[in-house]
mmCIF file of C-alpha atoms in Angstrom:
data_model
loop_
_atom_site.group_PDB
_atom_site.id
_atom_site.type_symbol
_atom_site.label_atom_id
_atom_site.label_comp_id
_atom_site.label_asym_id
_atom_site.label_seq_id
_atom_site.Cartn_x
_atom_site.Cartn_y
_atom_site.Cartn_z
ATOM 1 C CA MET A 583 106.433 -65.721 7.890
ATOM 2 C CA THR A 584 107.430 -62.328 9.317
ATOM 3 C CA ASP A 585 110.648 -61.907 11.281
ATOM 4 C CA ILE A 586 109.949 -61.301 14.961
ATOM 5 C CA ASP A 587 111.816 -59.230 17.522
ATOM 6 C CA ARG A 588 111.679 -60.465 21.108
ATOM 7 C CA GLU A 589 112.615 -58.213 24.008
ATOM 8 C CA PHE A 590 112.888 -59.413 27.591
ATOM 9 C CA ILE A 591 111.311 -56.932 30.005
ATOM 10 C CA GLY A 592 112.125 -56.809 33.726
ATOM 11 C CA LEU A 593 110.563 -54.056 35.821
ATOM 12 C CA PRO A 594 110.122 -53.246 39.507
ATOM 13 C CA SER A 595 106.786 -53.712 41.256
ATOM 14 C CA PRO A 596 105.103 -50.844 43.100
ATOM 15 C CA ALA A 597 104.917 -53.247 46.045
ATOM 16 C CA ILE A 598 108.351 -54.864 46.325
ATOM 17 C CA GLY A 599 111.892 -54.373 45.088
ATOM 18 C CA ARG A 600 114.209 -56.626 43.146
ATOM 19 C CA ALA A 601 115.040 -60.088 44.424
ATOM 20 C CA GLY A 602 118.266 -60.621 46.286
ATOM 21 C CA ALA A 603 119.717 -62.484 43.335
ATOM 22 C CA GLY A 604 118.969 -59.463 41.150
ATOM 23 C CA GLY A 605 115.805 -60.420 39.304
ATOM 24 C CA HIS A 606 112.942 -58.002 38.819
ATOM 25 C CA PRO A 607 109.603 -59.138 40.288
ATOM 26 C CA LEU A 608 107.735 -58.270 37.077
ATOM 27 C CA GLN A 609 108.946 -59.969 33.926
ATOM 28 C CA GLY A 610 107.774 -60.666 30.428
ATOM 29 C CA ILE A 611 108.667 -60.768 26.758
ATOM 30 C CA TYR A 612 107.585 -58.184 24.190
ATOM 31 C CA TYR A 613 107.051 -59.482 20.653
ATOM 32 C CA THR A 614 106.967 -57.142 17.653
ATOM 33 C CA PRO A 615 107.407 -57.376 13.897
ATOM 34 C CA ALA A 616 111.147 -57.021 13.260
ATOM 35 C CA GLY A 617 112.273 -53.414 13.125
ATOM 36 C CA ARG A 618 108.828 -51.962 13.781
ATOM 37 C CA LYS A 619 107.119 -50.223 16.686
ATOM 38 C CA PRO A 620 103.454 -51.213 16.498
ATOM 39 C CA LYS A 621 100.786 -48.685 17.384
ATOM 40 C CA THR A 622 98.563 -51.480 18.721
ATOM 41 C CA ALA A 623 99.723 -54.095 21.217
ATOM 42 C CA LEU A 624 98.110 -56.810 23.286
ATOM 43 C CA ILE A 625 98.995 -57.517 26.903
ATOM 44 C CA ALA A 626 98.199 -60.880 28.482
ATOM 45 C CA ALA A 627 98.532 -61.784 32.164
ATOM 46 C CA HIS A 628 97.174 -64.487 34.474
ATOM 47 C CA TYR A 629 96.720 -65.103 38.185
ATOM 48 C CA ASN A 630 99.704 -67.436 38.294
ATOM 49 C CA VAL A 631 100.471 -68.922 34.861
ATOM 50 C CA ASP A 632 103.571 -67.728 32.983
ATOM 51 C CA PHE A 633 102.365 -65.951 29.831
ATOM 52 C CA SER A 634 105.756 -64.682 28.657
ATOM 53 C CA GLU A 635 105.843 -67.318 25.893
ATOM 54 C CA HIS A 636 102.145 -67.432 25.137
ATOM 55 C CA TYR A 637 101.247 -69.460 22.062
ATOM 56 C CA ILE A 638 99.551 -66.506 20.364
ATOM 57 C CA ALA A 639 102.439 -64.056 20.903
ATOM 58 C CA THR A 640 104.541 -64.708 17.799
ATOM 59 C CA ARG A 641 101.442 -65.175 15.689
ATOM 60 C CA MET A 642 100.132 -61.718 16.568
ATOM 61 C CA ALA A 643 103.552 -60.183 15.907
ATOM 62 C CA GLU A 644 103.591 -61.884 12.500
ATOM 63 C CA ARG A 645 100.300 -60.129 11.799
ATOM 64 C CA GLY A 646 101.694 -56.711 12.679
ATOM 65 C CA TYR A 647 100.764 -56.325 16.334
ATOM 66 C CA GLY A 648 102.811 -56.032 19.480
ATOM 67 C CA PHE A 649 102.298 -58.621 22.201
ATOM 68 C CA LEU A 650 103.492 -58.348 25.803
ATOM 69 C CA GLY A 651 103.352 -61.674 27.610
ATOM 70 C CA TRP A 652 103.356 -60.211 31.104
ATOM 71 C CA ASN A 653 103.856 -61.796 34.514
ATOM 72 C CA THR A 654 103.059 -60.255 37.854
ATOM 73 C CA ARG A 655 105.121 -61.376 40.816
ATOM 74 C CA PHE A 656 102.512 -64.072 41.494
ATOM 75 C CA ARG A 657 103.661 -66.176 38.539
ATOM 76 C CA GLY A 658 103.833 -69.702 39.953
ATOM 77 C CA ALA A 659 102.745 -68.440 43.372
ATOM 78 C CA GLU A 660 98.963 -68.275 43.400
ATOM 79 C CA HIS A 661 98.928 -69.252 47.088
ATOM 80 C CA PHE A 662 100.235 -65.737 47.860
ATOM 81 C CA PHE A 663 98.003 -63.869 45.398
ATOM 82 C CA ILE A 664 96.679 -60.399 46.268
ATOM 83 C CA LEU A 665 94.342 -58.818 43.720
ATOM 84 C CA ASP A 666 95.078 -55.134 44.254
ATOM 85 C CA HIS A 667 98.838 -55.736 44.032
ATOM 86 C CA ALA A 668 98.401 -57.808 40.857
ATOM 87 C CA LEU A 669 96.285 -55.114 39.178
ATOM 88 C CA ALA A 670 98.896 -52.478 39.994
ATOM 89 C CA GLU A 671 101.560 -54.738 38.499
ATOM 90 C CA ILE A 672 99.548 -55.221 35.303
ATOM 91 C CA GLY A 673 99.326 -51.438 35.205
ATOM 92 C CA VAL A 674 103.127 -51.339 35.093
ATOM 93 C CA GLY A 675 102.987 -53.404 31.905
ATOM 94 C CA VAL A 676 100.317 -51.182 30.344
ATOM 95 C CA SER A 677 102.340 -48.064 31.183
ATOM 96 C CA TRP A 678 105.451 -49.630 29.669
ATOM 97 C CA LEU A 679 103.602 -50.252 26.404
ATOM 98 C CA ARG A 680 102.475 -46.625 26.322
ATOM 99 C CA SER A 681 106.074 -45.545 26.848
ATOM 100 C CA ARG A 682 107.015 -47.512 23.736
ATOM 101 C CA GLY A 683 104.621 -45.548 21.555
ATOM 102 C CA VAL A 684 101.673 -47.945 21.716
ATOM 103 C CA GLU A 685 98.497 -45.964 21.093
ATOM 104 C CA GLN A 686 95.956 -48.748 21.508
ATOM 105 C CA VAL A 687 96.346 -51.318 24.262
ATOM 106 C CA VAL A 688 94.360 -54.544 24.005
ATOM 107 C CA LEU A 689 93.699 -56.536 27.181
ATOM 108 C CA LEU A 690 93.859 -60.249 26.367
ATOM 109 C CA GLY A 691 92.065 -62.290 29.001
ATOM 110 C CA ASN A 692 92.988 -65.910 28.388
ATOM 111 C CA SER A 693 91.555 -68.656 30.601
ATOM 112 C CA GLY A 694 91.720 -67.405 34.206
ATOM 113 C CA GLY A 695 93.167 -64.181 32.875
ATOM 114 C CA GLY A 696 89.708 -63.266 31.584
ATOM 115 C CA SER A 697 88.326 -62.247 34.952
ATOM 116 C CA LEU A 698 91.674 -60.725 35.961
ATOM 117 C CA MET A 699 91.775 -58.443 32.930
ATOM 118 C CA THR A 700 88.090 -57.574 33.359
ATOM 119 C CA ALA A 701 88.836 -56.536 36.934
ATOM 120 C CA TYR A 702 91.746 -54.464 35.645
ATOM 121 C CA HIS A 703 89.567 -52.552 33.205
ATOM 122 C CA SER A 704 86.826 -52.032 35.786
ATOM 123 C CA GLN A 705 89.303 -50.762 38.369
ATOM 124 C CA SER A 706 90.866 -48.408 35.799
ATOM 125 C CA ARG A 707 87.450 -46.873 35.120
ATOM 126 C CA GLU A 708 86.617 -46.271 38.774
ATOM 127 C CA PRO A 709 88.050 -48.179 41.755
ATOM 128 C CA ASN A 710 85.581 -50.755 43.013
ATOM 129 C CA ILE A 711 87.530 -53.712 44.397
ATOM 130 C CA ARG A 712 87.498 -54.341 48.128
ATOM 131 C CA PRO A 713 90.656 -54.353 50.233
ATOM 132 C CA PRO A 714 92.026 -57.818 50.979
ATOM 133 C CA TYR A 715 90.397 -59.368 54.036
ATOM 134 C CA GLY A 716 91.824 -57.809 57.183
ATOM 135 C CA ARG A 717 93.173 -54.710 55.428
ATOM 136 C CA ASP A 718 91.245 -51.430 55.549
ATOM 137 C CA HIS A 719 92.504 -49.920 52.307
ATOM 138 C CA VAL A 720 93.259 -50.812 48.699
ATOM 139 C CA PHE A 721 96.893 -50.609 47.603
ATOM 140 C CA GLU A 722 97.338 -46.992 46.462
ATOM 141 C CA PRO A 723 98.861 -47.719 43.002
ATOM 142 C CA ALA A 724 95.807 -49.871 42.219
ATOM 143 C CA LEU A 725 93.638 -46.771 42.504
ATOM 144 C CA HIS A 726 95.301 -45.101 39.518
ATOM 145 C CA LEU A 727 95.532 -47.665 36.726
ATOM 146 C CA PRO A 728 96.279 -46.606 33.150
ATOM 147 C CA PRO A 729 93.288 -47.492 30.947
ATOM 148 C CA ALA A 730 93.266 -49.815 27.948
ATOM 149 C CA ASP A 731 91.314 -49.559 24.714
ATOM 150 C CA LEU A 732 89.991 -52.986 23.692
ATOM 151 C CA MET A 733 89.220 -56.336 25.325
ATOM 152 C CA ILE A 734 89.600 -59.877 24.011
ATOM 153 C CA PHE A 735 88.489 -62.974 25.925
ATOM 154 C CA LEU A 736 90.136 -66.213 24.811
ATOM 155 C CA ALA A 737 88.832 -69.463 26.312
ATOM 156 C CA ALA A 738 87.988 -67.464 29.431
ATOM 157 C CA HIS A 739 85.908 -68.507 32.426
ATOM 158 C CA PRO A 740 83.863 -66.242 34.734
ATOM 159 C CA GLY A 741 86.336 -66.022 37.625
ATOM 160 C CA ARG A 742 88.384 -67.853 40.205
ATOM 161 C CA PRO A 743 85.617 -68.176 42.850
ATOM 162 C CA GLU A 744 83.126 -69.564 40.331
ATOM 163 C CA TRP A 745 85.667 -71.857 38.700
ATOM 164 C CA ILE A 746 86.968 -73.394 41.907
ATOM 165 C CA THR A 747 83.421 -73.852 43.211
ATOM 166 C CA ARG A 748 82.129 -75.660 40.160
ATOM 167 C CA THR A 749 85.118 -77.996 40.058
ATOM 168 C CA MET A 750 85.487 -78.722 43.786
ATOM 169 C CA ASP A 751 84.181 -82.054 45.000
ATOM 170 C CA PRO A 752 81.219 -81.494 47.356
ATOM 171 C CA SER A 753 81.334 -85.070 48.596
ATOM 172 C CA VAL A 754 84.415 -84.317 50.742
ATOM 173 C CA LEU A 755 83.428 -84.982 54.361
ATOM 174 C CA ASP A 756 86.742 -84.088 55.993
ATOM 175 C CA GLU A 757 89.095 -81.454 54.492
ATOM 176 C CA THR A 758 92.032 -83.239 56.128
ATOM 177 C CA ASP A 759 91.176 -86.627 54.573
ATOM 178 C CA PRO A 760 91.322 -86.728 50.735
ATOM 179 C CA ASN A 761 89.583 -90.129 50.762
ATOM 180 C CA SER A 762 86.499 -89.093 52.744
ATOM 181 C CA VAL A 763 83.342 -89.331 50.626
ATOM 182 C CA ASP A 764 79.655 -88.667 51.123
ATOM 183 C CA PRO A 765 78.174 -91.377 48.856
ATOM 184 C CA GLU A 766 75.067 -89.267 48.228
ATOM 185 C CA LEU A 767 77.211 -86.673 46.431
ATOM 186 C CA ASP A 768 79.791 -88.896 44.743
ATOM 187 C CA MET A 769 79.786 -88.000 41.028
ATOM 188 C CA TYR A 770 81.961 -91.027 40.313
ATOM 189 C CA ASP A 771 79.383 -93.476 41.676
ATOM 190 C CA PRO A 772 77.624 -95.002 38.634
ATOM 191 C CA ALA A 773 74.397 -94.985 40.623
ATOM 192 C CA HIS A 774 74.217 -91.214 40.078
ATOM 193 C CA GLY A 775 75.313 -91.053 36.455
ATOM 194 C CA PRO A 776 76.295 -89.964 33.969
ATOM 195 C CA SER A 777 73.940 -88.824 32.705
ATOM 196 C CA TYR A 778 73.004 -86.962 35.865
ATOM 197 C CA SER A 779 69.411 -86.152 36.712
ATOM 198 C CA PRO A 780 68.366 -82.505 37.141
ATOM 199 C CA GLN A 781 67.715 -83.259 40.803
ATOM 200 C CA PHE A 782 71.232 -84.590 41.363
ATOM 201 C CA VAL A 783 72.756 -81.664 39.472
ATOM 202 C CA ALA A 784 70.887 -79.148 41.630
ATOM 203 C CA ARG A 785 71.795 -80.933 44.874
ATOM 204 C CA TYR A 786 75.417 -81.308 43.780
ATOM 205 C CA ARG A 787 75.864 -77.672 42.816
ATOM 206 C CA ALA A 788 74.259 -76.447 46.016
ATOM 207 C CA ALA A 789 76.688 -78.632 47.964
ATOM 208 C CA GLN A 790 79.617 -77.156 46.027
ATOM 209 C CA VAL A 791 78.571 -73.656 47.071
ATOM 210 C CA ALA A 792 78.170 -74.883 50.639
ATOM 211 C CA ARG A 793 81.728 -76.249 50.631
ATOM 212 C CA ASN A 794 83.079 -72.922 49.408
ATOM 213 C CA ASP A 795 81.130 -71.143 52.147
ATOM 214 C CA ARG A 796 82.423 -73.565 54.804
ATOM 215 C CA LEU A 797 86.008 -72.924 53.772
ATOM 216 C CA THR A 798 85.369 -69.182 53.851
ATOM 217 C CA ALA A 799 83.905 -69.399 57.351
ATOM 218 C CA TRP A 800 86.836 -71.559 58.517
ATOM 219 C CA CYS A 801 89.387 -69.099 57.161
ATOM 220 C CA LYS A 802 87.664 -66.210 58.914
ATOM 221 C CA GLU A 803 87.498 -68.128 62.194
ATOM 222 C CA GLN A 804 91.167 -69.066 61.987
ATOM 223 C CA LEU A 805 92.258 -65.527 61.157
ATOM 224 C CA ALA A 806 90.189 -64.109 64.013
ATOM 225 C CA ALA A 807 91.788 -66.563 66.437
ATOM 226 C CA MET A 808 95.251 -65.557 65.205
ATOM 227 C CA ALA A 809 94.649 -61.803 65.308
ATOM 228 C CA ASP A 810 96.781 -61.212 68.391
ATOM 229 C CA ARG A 811 99.315 -63.953 67.727
ATOM 230 C CA PRO A 812 102.731 -63.674 66.055
ATOM 231 C CA ALA A 813 101.625 -65.840 63.097
ATOM 232 C CA ARG A 814 98.693 -64.124 61.386
ATOM 233 C CA ASP A 815 98.139 -66.516 58.484
ATOM 234 C CA ARG A 816 98.813 -70.107 57.515
ATOM 235 C CA ILE A 817 99.038 -72.350 54.485
ATOM 236 C CA PHE A 818 96.465 -75.103 54.049
ATOM 237 C CA SER A 819 95.679 -77.673 51.385
ATOM 238 C CA MET A 820 92.325 -78.380 49.774
ATOM 239 C CA PRO A 821 91.759 -81.869 48.345
ATOM 240 C CA ARG A 822 89.719 -82.962 45.347
ATOM 241 C CA THR A 823 89.299 -80.082 42.930
ATOM 242 C CA TRP A 824 88.511 -81.891 39.667
ATOM 243 C CA ALA A 825 84.842 -82.707 40.062
ATOM 244 C CA ASP A 826 82.775 -80.643 37.637
ATOM 245 C CA LEU A 827 79.886 -82.813 36.469
ATOM 246 C CA ARG A 828 80.571 -81.635 32.921
ATOM 247 C CA TYR A 829 83.824 -83.595 32.932
ATOM 248 C CA LEU A 830 81.758 -86.780 32.724
ATOM 249 C CA ASP A 831 78.405 -85.685 31.319
ATOM 250 C CA PRO A 832 78.472 -84.178 27.799
ATOM 251 C CA THR A 833 74.743 -83.390 27.954
ATOM 252 C CA ILE A 834 75.391 -80.605 30.480
ATOM 253 C CA ASP A 835 76.510 -77.492 28.603
ATOM 254 C CA PRO A 836 76.953 -79.533 25.398
ATOM 255 C CA SER A 837 79.946 -78.928 23.134
ATOM 256 C CA ASN A 838 82.386 -80.969 21.056
ATOM 257 C CA ARG A 839 84.565 -81.754 24.078
ATOM 258 C CA PRO A 840 85.642 -85.328 24.799
ATOM 259 C CA THR A 841 84.334 -87.008 27.940
ATOM 260 C CA PRO A 842 85.383 -88.207 30.421
ATOM 261 C CA MET A 843 88.112 -85.568 30.456
ATOM 262 C CA CYS A 844 89.540 -82.628 32.403
ATOM 263 C CA TYR A 845 92.744 -80.604 31.972
ATOM 264 C CA PHE A 846 94.688 -83.285 33.859
ATOM 265 C CA GLY A 847 93.256 -86.179 31.891
ATOM 266 C CA ASP A 848 91.009 -88.717 33.595
ATOM 267 C CA PRO A 849 88.826 -86.692 36.007
ATOM 268 C CA LYS A 850 88.670 -89.246 38.807
ATOM 269 C CA HIS A 851 92.434 -89.808 38.750
ATOM 270 C CA ALA A 852 93.022 -86.034 38.736
ATOM 271 C CA ASN A 853 90.464 -85.481 41.490
ATOM 272 C CA TYR A 854 92.330 -87.792 43.856
ATOM 273 C CA GLY A 855 95.722 -86.406 42.854
ATOM 274 C CA VAL A 856 97.651 -83.446 44.224
ATOM 275 C CA PHE A 857 97.748 -81.139 41.188
ATOM 276 C CA GLY A 858 95.229 -78.448 40.426
ATOM 277 C CA VAL A 859 93.957 -74.936 40.992
ATOM 278 C CA GLY A 860 93.641 -73.866 44.600
ATOM 279 C CA VAL A 861 95.027 -77.045 46.146
ATOM 280 C CA VAL A 862 97.423 -74.978 48.285
ATOM 281 C CA SER A 863 96.537 -71.566 49.642
ATOM 282 C CA THR A 864 96.946 -69.207 52.541
ATOM 283 C CA MET A 865 93.765 -68.286 54.347
ATOM 284 C CA ARG A 866 94.026 -64.656 53.258
ATOM 285 C CA THR A 867 94.582 -65.638 49.637
ATOM 286 C CA TRP A 868 91.631 -68.036 49.772
ATOM 287 C CA LEU A 869 89.418 -65.132 50.829
ATOM 288 C CA ASN A 870 90.964 -62.751 48.297
ATOM 289 C CA MET A 871 90.901 -65.127 45.320
ATOM 290 C CA PHE A 872 88.511 -68.061 45.795
ATOM 291 C CA SER A 873 85.763 -67.134 48.255
ATOM 292 C CA LEU A 874 82.347 -66.617 46.691
ATOM 293 C CA GLN A 875 81.586 -64.158 49.468
ATOM 294 C CA GLU A 876 84.790 -62.161 49.666
ATOM 295 C CA SER A 877 86.650 -62.311 46.344
ATOM 296 C CA ASP A 878 86.565 -59.703 43.593
ATOM 297 C CA CYS A 879 88.423 -62.052 41.193
ATOM 298 C CA VAL A 880 85.195 -62.396 39.254
ATOM 299 C CA ALA A 881 84.001 -61.163 35.908
ATOM 300 C CA ALA A 882 80.325 -60.494 36.651
ATOM 301 C CA LYS A 883 80.605 -57.283 38.683
ATOM 302 C CA HIS A 884 83.319 -55.942 36.387
ATOM 303 C CA LEU A 885 81.513 -56.762 33.131
ATOM 304 C CA GLN A 886 78.967 -54.105 34.096
ATOM 305 C CA ARG A 887 81.700 -51.575 33.271
ATOM 306 C CA LEU A 888 83.105 -53.313 30.203
ATOM 307 C CA ASP A 889 82.372 -50.594 27.652
ATOM 308 C CA LEU A 890 85.366 -51.345 25.414
ATOM 309 C CA PRO A 891 85.050 -53.059 22.023
ATOM 310 C CA THR A 892 85.003 -56.712 23.076
ATOM 311 C CA LEU A 893 85.679 -60.006 21.327
ATOM 312 C CA VAL A 894 84.855 -63.342 23.001
ATOM 313 C CA VAL A 895 86.537 -66.412 21.475
ATOM 314 C CA GLN A 896 85.470 -69.852 22.681
ATOM 315 C CA PRO A 897 87.005 -73.236 21.705
ATOM 316 C CA ASP A 898 84.337 -75.748 20.744
ATOM 317 C CA ALA A 899 86.077 -78.673 22.487
ATOM 318 C CA ASP A 900 87.282 -77.046 25.709
ATOM 319 C CA THR A 901 87.081 -79.498 28.638
ATOM 320 C CA GLY A 902 87.089 -76.865 31.376
ATOM 321 C CA VAL A 903 85.642 -73.651 29.924
ATOM 322 C CA PHE A 904 82.201 -74.162 28.487
ATOM 323 C CA PRO A 905 79.808 -72.501 26.020
ATOM 324 C CA SER A 906 77.791 -70.951 28.855
ATOM 325 C CA ASP A 907 80.967 -69.232 30.080
ATOM 326 C CA ALA A 908 81.535 -67.513 26.747
ATOM 327 C CA GLN A 909 77.872 -66.585 26.471
ATOM 328 C CA GLY A 910 77.938 -65.155 29.988
ATOM 329 C CA LEU A 911 80.924 -62.947 29.193
ATOM 330 C CA TYR A 912 79.306 -61.770 25.979
ATOM 331 C CA ASP A 913 75.930 -61.084 27.586
ATOM 332 C CA GLY A 914 77.480 -59.415 30.627
ATOM 333 C CA ALA A 915 79.640 -56.918 28.740
ATOM 334 C CA VAL A 916 77.838 -53.583 28.413
ATOM 335 C CA SER A 917 79.779 -52.683 25.269
ATOM 336 C CA THR A 918 77.696 -51.985 22.174
ATOM 337 C CA ASP A 919 80.589 -53.262 20.055
ATOM 338 C CA LYS A 920 80.956 -56.918 20.957
ATOM 339 C CA GLU A 921 81.233 -60.223 19.156
ATOM 340 C CA LEU A 922 81.163 -63.901 20.159
ATOM 341 C CA VAL A 923 83.010 -66.439 18.003
ATOM 342 C CA THR A 924 83.324 -70.201 18.508
ATOM 343 C CA LEU A 925 86.325 -71.853 16.859
ATOM 344 C CA PRO A 926 87.476 -75.473 16.528
ATOM 345 C CA GLY A 927 89.918 -76.434 19.257
ATOM 346 C CA ASP A 928 90.701 -77.509 22.788
ATOM 347 C CA HIS A 929 91.436 -75.087 25.633
ATOM 348 C CA TYR A 930 94.927 -74.286 24.329
ATOM 349 C CA PHE A 931 94.045 -74.676 20.634
ATOM 350 C CA VAL A 932 96.662 -77.409 20.274
ATOM 351 C CA GLU A 933 94.312 -79.257 17.956
ATOM 352 C CA PRO A 934 93.345 -79.227 15.144
ATOM 353 C CA ALA A 935 96.724 -78.596 13.547
ATOM 354 C CA ASP A 936 95.916 -75.083 12.294
ATOM 355 C CA ALA A 937 93.840 -74.030 15.298
ATOM 356 C CA ARG A 938 96.269 -71.422 16.652
ATOM 357 C CA ASP A 939 96.682 -69.774 13.273
ATOM 358 C CA VAL A 940 92.904 -69.618 12.924
ATOM 359 C CA VAL A 941 92.700 -67.943 16.330
ATOM 360 C CA ALA A 942 95.389 -65.427 15.390
ATOM 361 C CA ASP A 943 93.648 -64.656 12.093
ATOM 362 C CA THR A 944 90.359 -64.163 13.940
ATOM 363 C CA LEU A 945 91.927 -61.762 16.431
ATOM 364 C CA ALA A 946 93.828 -59.880 13.728
ATOM 365 C CA ASP A 947 90.761 -59.524 11.504
ATOM 366 C CA TRP A 948 88.692 -58.206 14.412
ATOM 367 C CA LEU A 949 91.413 -55.757 15.436
ATOM 368 C CA ALA A 950 92.049 -54.563 11.882
ATOM 369 C CA SER A 951 88.794 -52.611 11.692
ATOM 370 C CA ARG A 952 89.256 -51.066 15.141
ATOM 371 C CA THR A 953 92.955 -50.250 15.350
ATOM 372 C CA SER A 954 96.015 -49.176 13.423
ATOM 373 C CA ARG A 955 99.247 -51.154 13.314
#
């Protein structure tokens, strides 16, 4: 085991100042081999999850690399998320690494961070994201992002709009009533499955897209009605967001995952609970992050610019990110230097016992031939 240095980093955001209590809006922890200044470092960030103590951080430092677990000011506050601000704040972290002598910066896109980091790279190449709904310009600092050098996807899905759509329950009849159900679209009714017929799958997925589009239209209508009022946005809740058919049916996108299962355990119990992605949002954030029509928090359009050496790592037993997701990222990247690896493990590589070390070895081996430490 190598001794590790850990350095807390607190920096200002281009968008807002320090909190009244004194805290910086952007915070993270930088991990390095003790007494060394690595030439190659990874940076990991997410839409809202705290990555400052990421499970791979110490393991990469033990293998000679720097690792910045970086949080934008939207850590724990996805209901206020704004993409152009978040990208500018990731840029602060990249610039900080450069200031510490890092010559090669590796973007680590873990889980939801996959599409976020892909958007970052794309925007650093040439600005292409749209302004948030209702704003006529992109935040200026997001137009001048410092570039990175390599990309790693780790258990990453294709983007927030796609993820929320495929896991939202299309049988919801009334967004204000979490118990309202259209029986023709109820995935938990044994009459439909599992296993689900191709016809039911097609009808179900089309209804999921329709629900996303309805919410988008509602947000736009509400914002238009509020345009000349003192309050120009509002918070709303969205029920039932654990309803991907793959949680119950292992024949769809087959892998070694257990079923029935989702990240919150039993899918039906989770679906009727109050925890999950996107369950609380402002209307503007819904449009900026989750809308299939309006959001740029997707990988697909940004993968067309992903010309960096790219590694895609997929757990074989992930219950929420599936083999088709990894294949889509791999196929979509335009890089001529890319690799797709499937490893034993769940979404967080908690199991099997050595899963996280295997992941770290895989990343380190791939980096070794492309970087210097």
